Amino acid sequence: GAGVSQTPSNKVTEKGKYVELRCDPISGHTALYWYRQSLGQGPEFLIYFQGTGAADDSGLPNDRFFAVRPEGSVSTLKIQRTERGDSAVYLCASSQLAGVGNEQFFGPGTRLTVL
Amino acid sequence: EDQVTQSPEALRLQEGESSSLNCSYTVSGLRGLFWYRQDPGKGPEFLFTLYSAGEEKEKERLKATLTKKESFLHITAPKPEDSATYLCAVQSNDMRFGAGTRLTVKP
């Protein structure tokens, strides 16, 4: 596709439920990134993939968060036992290559609300 | 720990009134400094990458500059369509964003 797409655009869930957020990167981009953005703040890094493998997952807040990219394209961010504090916009970005100076192209985000 | 601080938090300008946004950073081993624009309800849109002190880049009414401690985004004769949040990010081992400057340009 022309840009990074994310689904769903909005997700409302109840505390304790499991959610999956999907990201379709720009075709041919090998690096994929997940961020979380709270109101009035900049994006906060969660994890990035180079190909199929998680190259850096140091930003994942705890073991309730997990992400996969099994075929090196689409990625899914999975959140178990959601908490109200998980409410935020989850952004996905992709870049042609990982590393220095490679600009990241962002999707529109998924707004997650945990009631 | 890497830190990125943007100022001011919010800026209101009249159309045509030039100004600058600041991004101060402390990072071990800067690999790149990025400016993004973010409109409400959308993801950040890439504007510039700067790599080394003294570097400048321009795009339409925007010009980004970089020193060893900070970057400025200069906006010349802004228009209402320049209203957005402008985000600065530094890349060392990972990408760290500032909280952004919310710019409003009144006609």
PDB file of C-alpha atoms in Angstrom:
ATOM      1  CA  GLY A   1       0.000   0.000   0.000  1.00  0.00           C
ATOM      2  CA  ALA A   2       0.897   3.647  -0.211  1.00  0.00           C
ATOM      3  CA  GLY A   3       1.392   4.123   3.499  1.00  0.00           C
ATOM      4  CA  VAL A   4       1.424   2.379   6.842  1.00  0.00           C
ATOM      5  CA  SER A   5      -2.017   1.152   7.828  1.00  0.00           C
ATOM      6  CA  GLN A   6      -3.254   0.143  11.264  1.00  0.00           C
ATOM      7  CA  THR A   7      -6.369  -1.677  12.334  1.00  0.00           C
ATOM      8  CA  PRO A   8      -8.602  -1.154  14.109  1.00  0.00           C
ATOM      9  CA  SER A   9      -8.583   2.641  14.250  1.00  0.00           C
ATOM     10  CA  ASN A  10     -10.372   2.503  17.598  1.00  0.00           C
ATOM     11  CA  LYS A  11     -10.646  -0.270  20.157  1.00  0.00           C
ATOM     12  CA  VAL A  12     -12.655  -0.171  23.347  1.00  0.00           C
ATOM     13  CA  THR A  13     -12.214  -3.050  25.753  1.00  0.00           C
ATOM     14  CA  GLU A  14     -12.796  -3.916  29.364  1.00  0.00           C
ATOM     15  CA  LYS A  15     -10.154  -4.237  32.025  1.00  0.00           C
ATOM     16  CA  GLY A  16      -8.659  -7.715  32.010  1.00  0.00           C
ATOM     17  CA  LYS A  17      -9.412  -8.495  28.362  1.00  0.00           C
ATOM     18  CA  TYR A  18      -6.940  -9.430  25.632  1.00  0.00           C
ATOM     19  CA  VAL A  19      -6.444  -7.203  22.564  1.00  0.00           C
ATOM     20  CA  GLU A  20      -4.547  -7.426  19.292  1.00  0.00           C
ATOM     21  CA  LEU A  21      -3.526  -4.419  17.234  1.00  0.00           C
ATOM     22  CA  ARG A  22      -2.410  -4.854  13.653  1.00  0.00           C
ATOM     23  CA  CYS A  23       0.101  -2.958  11.533  1.00  0.00           C
ATOM     24  CA  ASP A  24       0.659  -3.200   7.782  1.00  0.00           C
ATOM     25  CA  PRO A  25       3.949  -1.474   6.911  1.00  0.00           C
ATOM     26  CA  ILE A  26       4.939   0.099   3.622  1.00  0.00           C
ATOM     27  CA  SER A  27       5.739  -2.638   1.138  1.00  0.00           C
ATOM     28  CA  GLY A  28       9.441  -3.434   1.079  1.00  0.00           C
ATOM     29  CA  HIS A  29      10.236  -1.779   4.407  1.00  0.00           C
ATOM     30  CA  THR A  30      12.306  -4.171   6.480  1.00  0.00           C
ATOM     31  CA  ALA A  31      12.163  -2.300   9.809  1.00  0.00           C
ATOM     32  CA  LEU A  32       8.948  -1.927  11.794  1.00  0.00           C
ATOM     33  CA  TYR A  33       8.436  -0.017  15.036  1.00  0.00           C
ATOM     34  CA  TRP A  34       5.725   0.184  17.680  1.00  0.00           C
ATOM     35  CA  TYR A  35       5.184   3.249  19.851  1.00  0.00           C
ATOM     36  CA  ARG A  36       2.646   4.300  22.454  1.00  0.00           C
ATOM     37  CA  GLN A  37       1.461   7.905  22.705  1.00  0.00           C
ATOM     38  CA  SER A  38      -0.459   9.308  25.643  1.00  0.00           C
ATOM     39  CA  LEU A  39      -2.359  12.575  25.444  1.00  0.00           C
ATOM     40  CA  GLY A  40      -0.046  15.571  25.322  1.00  0.00           C
ATOM     41  CA  GLN A  41       3.079  13.453  25.088  1.00  0.00           C
ATOM     42  CA  GLY A  42       5.393  12.363  22.325  1.00  0.00           C
ATOM     43  CA  PRO A  43       5.484   8.760  21.120  1.00  0.00           C
ATOM     44  CA  GLU A  44       7.204   6.337  23.482  1.00  0.00           C
ATOM     45  CA  PHE A  45       9.227   3.538  21.908  1.00  0.00           C
ATOM     46  CA  LEU A  46       8.043  -0.010  22.596  1.00  0.00           C
ATOM     47  CA  ILE A  47       9.729  -2.440  20.199  1.00  0.00           C
ATOM     48  CA  TYR A  48      11.262  -2.665  16.778  1.00  0.00           C
ATOM     49  CA  PHE A  49      11.665  -5.479  14.279  1.00  0.00           C
ATOM     50  CA  GLN A  50      14.313  -5.975  11.677  1.00  0.00           C
ATOM     51  CA  GLY A  51      12.727  -8.540   9.390  1.00  0.00           C
ATOM     52  CA  THR A  52      10.978 -11.194  11.454  1.00  0.00           C
ATOM     53  CA  GLY A  53      12.988 -10.797  14.627  1.00  0.00           C
ATOM     54  CA  ALA A  54      12.569  -8.320  17.457  1.00  0.00           C
ATOM     55  CA  ALA A  55      15.834  -6.367  17.349  1.00  0.00           C
ATOM     56  CA  ASP A  56      15.014  -4.284  20.424  1.00  0.00           C
ATOM     57  CA  ASP A  57      12.103  -4.856  22.803  1.00  0.00           C
ATOM     58  CA  SER A  58      13.465  -2.768  25.651  1.00  0.00           C
ATOM     59  CA  GLY A  59      10.514  -0.398  25.579  1.00  0.00           C
ATOM     60  CA  LEU A  60       7.835  -2.984  26.321  1.00  0.00           C
ATOM     61  CA  PRO A  61       6.531  -1.976  29.760  1.00  0.00           C
ATOM     62  CA  ASN A  62       5.973  -5.496  31.125  1.00  0.00           C
ATOM     63  CA  ASP A  63       5.314  -9.072  30.091  1.00  0.00           C
ATOM     64  CA  ARG A  64       1.655  -8.365  29.308  1.00  0.00           C
ATOM     65  CA  PHE A  65       2.868  -6.797  26.069  1.00  0.00           C
ATOM     66  CA  PHE A  66       4.111  -8.906  23.186  1.00  0.00           C
ATOM     67  CA  ALA A  67       4.568  -8.324  19.458  1.00  0.00           C
ATOM     68  CA  VAL A  68       5.158 -10.597  16.494  1.00  0.00           C
ATOM     69  CA  ARG A  69       6.043 -10.218  12.848  1.00  0.00           C
ATOM     70  CA  PRO A  70       6.072 -13.806  11.597  1.00  0.00           C
ATOM     71  CA  GLU A  71       6.628 -13.186   7.889  1.00  0.00           C
ATOM     72  CA  GLY A  72       8.597  -9.963   8.073  1.00  0.00           C
ATOM     73  CA  SER A  73       5.705  -7.804   6.932  1.00  0.00           C
ATOM     74  CA  VAL A  74       2.515  -7.433   9.001  1.00  0.00           C
ATOM     75  CA  SER A  75       2.990  -7.102  12.742  1.00  0.00           C
ATOM     76  CA  THR A  76       0.601  -7.644  15.638  1.00  0.00           C
ATOM     77  CA  LEU A  77       0.941  -6.051  19.051  1.00  0.00           C
ATOM     78  CA  LYS A  78      -0.731  -8.173  21.695  1.00  0.00           C
ATOM     79  CA  ILE A  79      -1.745  -6.959  25.139  1.00  0.00           C
ATOM     80  CA  GLN A  80      -2.919  -9.423  27.773  1.00  0.00           C
ATOM     81  CA  ARG A  81      -4.988  -8.636  30.866  1.00  0.00           C
ATOM     82  CA  THR A  82      -5.441  -5.013  29.818  1.00  0.00           C
ATOM     83  CA  GLU A  83      -5.365  -2.304  32.465  1.00  0.00           C
ATOM     84  CA  ARG A  84      -6.838   1.194  32.399  1.00  0.00           C
ATOM     85  CA  GLY A  85      -3.313   2.595  32.233  1.00  0.00           C
ATOM     86  CA  ASP A  86      -2.840   0.885  28.858  1.00  0.00           C
ATOM     87  CA  SER A  87      -5.264   3.396  27.298  1.00  0.00           C
ATOM     88  CA  ALA A  88      -3.321   5.361  24.679  1.00  0.00           C
ATOM     89  CA  VAL A  89      -2.786   5.661  20.943  1.00  0.00           C
ATOM     90  CA  TYR A  90      -0.585   2.865  19.634  1.00  0.00           C
ATOM     91  CA  LEU A  91       1.449   3.952  16.635  1.00  0.00           C
ATOM     92  CA  CYS A  92       3.263   1.788  14.145  1.00  0.00           C
ATOM     93  CA  ALA A  93       6.034   3.019  11.850  1.00  0.00           C
ATOM     94  CA  SER A  94       8.190   1.445   9.189  1.00  0.00           C
ATOM     95  CA  SER A  95      11.442   2.362   7.515  1.00  0.00           C
ATOM     96  CA  GLN A  96      13.290   1.002   4.537  1.00  0.00           C
ATOM     97  CA  LEU A  97      16.203  -0.028   6.707  1.00  0.00           C
ATOM     98  CA  ALA A  98      16.895   0.134  10.414  1.00  0.00           C
ATOM     99  CA  GLY A  99      19.757   2.230  11.617  1.00  0.00           C
ATOM    100  CA  VAL A 100      21.141   5.697  11.386  1.00  0.00           C
ATOM    101  CA  GLY A 101      19.043   8.377   9.785  1.00  0.00           C
ATOM    102  CA  ASN A 102      16.396   6.179   8.287  1.00  0.00           C
ATOM    103  CA  GLU A 103      13.221   8.174   8.509  1.00  0.00           C
ATOM    104  CA  GLN A 104      10.269   6.340   9.923  1.00  0.00           C
ATOM    105  CA  PHE A 105       6.862   6.596   8.281  1.00  0.00           C
ATOM    106  CA  PHE A 106       4.007   6.414  10.733  1.00  0.00           C
ATOM    107  CA  GLY A 107       0.539   4.981  10.491  1.00  0.00           C
ATOM    108  CA  PRO A 108      -2.550   6.782  11.830  1.00  0.00           C
ATOM    109  CA  GLY A 109      -2.524   4.796  15.065  1.00  0.00           C
ATOM    110  CA  THR A 110      -5.001   2.689  17.003  1.00  0.00           C
ATOM    111  CA  ARG A 111      -6.738   4.447  19.869  1.00  0.00           C
ATOM    112  CA  LEU A 112      -7.115   1.915  22.687  1.00  0.00           C
ATOM    113  CA  THR A 113      -9.518   2.644  25.514  1.00  0.00           C
ATOM    114  CA  VAL A 114      -9.631   0.282  28.478  1.00  0.00           C
ATOM    115  CA  LEU A 115     -12.753   0.752  30.602  1.00  0.00           C
TER     116      LEU A 115
ATOM    117  CA  GLU B   1      19.663   8.724  30.354  1.00  0.00           C
ATOM    118  CA  ASP B   2      18.776  10.316  27.009  1.00  0.00           C
ATOM    119  CA  GLN B   3      16.472  13.302  27.346  1.00  0.00           C
ATOM    120  CA  VAL B   4      14.599  15.498  24.898  1.00  0.00           C
ATOM    121  CA  THR B   5      12.892  18.711  25.993  1.00  0.00           C
ATOM    122  CA  GLN B   6      10.821  20.860  23.675  1.00  0.00           C
ATOM    123  CA  SER B   7       9.821  24.447  24.297  1.00  0.00           C
ATOM    124  CA  PRO B   8       7.492  26.164  24.386  1.00  0.00           C
ATOM    125  CA  GLU B   9       4.731  23.638  25.062  1.00  0.00           C
ATOM    126  CA  ALA B  10       2.320  25.785  23.067  1.00  0.00           C
ATOM    127  CA  LEU B  11       2.772  28.741  20.739  1.00  0.00           C
ATOM    128  CA  ARG B  12       0.162  31.012  19.207  1.00  0.00           C
ATOM    129  CA  LEU B  13       1.191  33.167  16.245  1.00  0.00           C
ATOM    130  CA  GLN B  14      -0.533  35.511  13.903  1.00  0.00           C
ATOM    131  CA  GLU B  15      -0.326  34.611  10.239  1.00  0.00           C
ATOM    132  CA  GLY B  16       2.992  35.947   8.933  1.00  0.00           C
ATOM    133  CA  GLU B  17       4.592  36.206  12.391  1.00  0.00           C
ATOM    134  CA  SER B  18       7.861  34.252  12.234  1.00  0.00           C
ATOM    135  CA  SER B  19       9.145  32.323  15.252  1.00  0.00           C
ATOM    136  CA  SER B  20      11.270  29.374  16.376  1.00  0.00           C
ATOM    137  CA  LEU B  21      10.630  26.146  18.253  1.00  0.00           C
ATOM    138  CA  ASN B  22      13.345  24.677  20.453  1.00  0.00           C
ATOM    139  CA  CYS B  23      14.439  21.093  21.045  1.00  0.00           C
ATOM    140  CA  SER B  24      17.119  20.592  23.716  1.00  0.00           C
ATOM    141  CA  TYR B  25      18.664  17.173  24.088  1.00  0.00           C
ATOM    142  CA  THR B  26      21.159  15.148  26.052  1.00  0.00           C
ATOM    143  CA  VAL B  27      22.104  11.879  24.449  1.00  0.00           C
ATOM    144  CA  SER B  28      25.071   9.566  24.416  1.00  0.00           C
ATOM    145  CA  GLY B  29      26.074   9.207  20.807  1.00  0.00           C
ATOM    146  CA  LEU B  30      23.645  11.146  18.627  1.00  0.00           C
ATOM    147  CA  ARG B  31      22.958   9.258  15.426  1.00  0.00           C
ATOM    148  CA  GLY B  32      20.296  11.592  14.105  1.00  0.00           C
ATOM    149  CA  LEU B  33      17.803  14.258  15.134  1.00  0.00           C
ATOM    150  CA  PHE B  34      14.365  14.193  13.544  1.00  0.00           C
ATOM    151  CA  TRP B  35      11.542  16.679  13.237  1.00  0.00           C
ATOM    152  CA  TYR B  36       7.991  15.507  12.677  1.00  0.00           C
ATOM    153  CA  ARG B  37       4.659  17.258  12.291  1.00  0.00           C
ATOM    154  CA  GLN B  38       1.569  15.712  13.853  1.00  0.00           C
ATOM    155  CA  ASP B  39      -1.997  16.753  13.098  1.00  0.00           C
ATOM    156  CA  PRO B  40      -4.809  15.818  15.512  1.00  0.00           C
ATOM    157  CA  GLY B  41      -5.858  12.185  15.175  1.00  0.00           C
ATOM    158  CA  LYS B  42      -3.012  11.328  12.808  1.00  0.00           C
ATOM    159  CA  GLY B  43       0.419   9.782  13.023  1.00  0.00           C
ATOM    160  CA  PRO B  44       3.562  11.933  12.896  1.00  0.00           C
ATOM    161  CA  GLU B  45       4.663  13.082   9.435  1.00  0.00           C
ATOM    162  CA  PHE B  46       8.392  13.195   8.733  1.00  0.00           C
ATOM    163  CA  LEU B  47       9.921  16.617   8.066  1.00  0.00           C
ATOM    164  CA  PHE B  48      13.717  16.566   8.494  1.00  0.00           C
ATOM    165  CA  THR B  49      16.715  14.565   9.648  1.00  0.00           C
ATOM    166  CA  LEU B  50      19.849  16.320  10.925  1.00  0.00           C
ATOM    167  CA  TYR B  51      23.052  14.428  11.653  1.00  0.00           C
ATOM    168  CA  SER B  52      25.732  16.826  12.810  1.00  0.00           C
ATOM    169  CA  ALA B  53      26.191  20.223  14.435  1.00  0.00           C
ATOM    170  CA  GLY B  54      26.024  23.063  11.945  1.00  0.00           C
ATOM    171  CA  GLU B  55      23.719  21.229   9.585  1.00  0.00           C
ATOM    172  CA  GLU B  56      20.627  23.029   8.261  1.00  0.00           C
ATOM    173  CA  LYS B  57      17.689  21.831   6.185  1.00  0.00           C
ATOM    174  CA  GLU B  58      14.791  23.742   4.638  1.00  0.00           C
ATOM    175  CA  LYS B  59      11.383  22.887   3.331  1.00  0.00           C
ATOM    176  CA  GLU B  60       8.953  25.611   2.290  1.00  0.00           C
ATOM    177  CA  ARG B  61       8.465  27.881   5.334  1.00  0.00           C
ATOM    178  CA  LEU B  62      10.396  25.592   7.684  1.00  0.00           C
ATOM    179  CA  LYS B  63      14.104  25.509   8.439  1.00  0.00           C
ATOM    180  CA  ALA B  64      15.750  23.153  10.924  1.00  0.00           C
ATOM    181  CA  THR B  65      19.158  23.758  12.478  1.00  0.00           C
ATOM    182  CA  LEU B  66      21.310  21.700  14.822  1.00  0.00           C
ATOM    183  CA  THR B  67      23.958  22.398  17.454  1.00  0.00           C
ATOM    184  CA  LYS B  68      25.589  19.998  19.888  1.00  0.00           C
ATOM    185  CA  LYS B  69      22.908  20.631  22.494  1.00  0.00           C
ATOM    186  CA  GLU B  70      19.781  21.748  20.667  1.00  0.00           C
ATOM    187  CA  SER B  71      17.872  22.054  17.465  1.00  0.00           C
ATOM    188  CA  PHE B  72      15.625  24.836  16.276  1.00  0.00           C
ATOM    189  CA  LEU B  73      12.721  24.688  13.889  1.00  0.00           C
ATOM    190  CA  HIS B  74      12.315  28.147  12.377  1.00  0.00           C
ATOM    191  CA  ILE B  75       8.962  29.000  10.847  1.00  0.00           C
ATOM    192  CA  THR B  76       8.987  31.938   8.468  1.00  0.00           C
ATOM    193  CA  ALA B  77       5.745  33.782   7.693  1.00  0.00           C
ATOM    194  CA  PRO B  78       3.541  30.941   8.929  1.00  0.00           C
ATOM    195  CA  LYS B  79       0.078  30.246   7.548  1.00  0.00           C
ATOM    196  CA  PRO B  80      -2.931  28.772   9.356  1.00  0.00           C
ATOM    197  CA  GLU B  81      -2.270  25.406   7.676  1.00  0.00           C
ATOM    198  CA  ASP B  82       1.038  25.227   9.583  1.00  0.00           C
ATOM    199  CA  SER B  83      -0.972  24.731  12.774  1.00  0.00           C
ATOM    200  CA  ALA B  84      -0.013  21.345  14.222  1.00  0.00           C
ATOM    201  CA  THR B  85       2.108  19.751  16.928  1.00  0.00           C
ATOM    202  CA  TYR B  86       5.789  19.635  16.031  1.00  0.00           C
ATOM    203  CA  LEU B  87       7.755  16.754  17.503  1.00  0.00           C
ATOM    204  CA  CYS B  88      11.492  16.418  17.865  1.00  0.00           C
ATOM    205  CA  ALA B  89      13.162  13.014  18.282  1.00  0.00           C
ATOM    206  CA  VAL B  90      16.752  11.944  18.855  1.00  0.00           C
ATOM    207  CA  GLN B  91      18.203   8.625  17.821  1.00  0.00           C
ATOM    208  CA  SER B  92      21.018   6.982  19.718  1.00  0.00           C
ATOM    209  CA  ASN B  93      20.363   3.384  20.729  1.00  0.00           C
ATOM    210  CA  ASP B  94      16.675   3.946  20.225  1.00  0.00           C
ATOM    211  CA  MET B  95      14.382   6.788  19.223  1.00  0.00           C
ATOM    212  CA  ARG B  96      13.306   9.200  21.961  1.00  0.00           C
ATOM    213  CA  PHE B  97      10.674  11.854  21.314  1.00  0.00           C
ATOM    214  CA  GLY B  98      10.014  15.125  23.059  1.00  0.00           C
ATOM    215  CA  ALA B  99       6.511  16.053  24.171  1.00  0.00           C
ATOM    216  CA  GLY B 100       6.064  18.412  21.248  1.00  0.00           C
ATOM    217  CA  THR B 101       5.173  22.062  20.675  1.00  0.00           C
ATOM    218  CA  ARG B 102       1.547  22.748  19.807  1.00  0.00           C
ATOM    219  CA  LEU B 103       1.563  25.551  17.225  1.00  0.00           C
ATOM    220  CA  THR B 104      -1.545  27.563  16.402  1.00  0.00           C
ATOM    221  CA  VAL B 105      -1.419  30.120  13.590  1.00  0.00           C
ATOM    222  CA  LYS B 106      -4.321  32.568  13.545  1.00  0.00           C
ATOM    223  CA  PRO B 107      -5.417  34.179  10.263  1.00  0.00           C
TER     224      PRO B 107
END
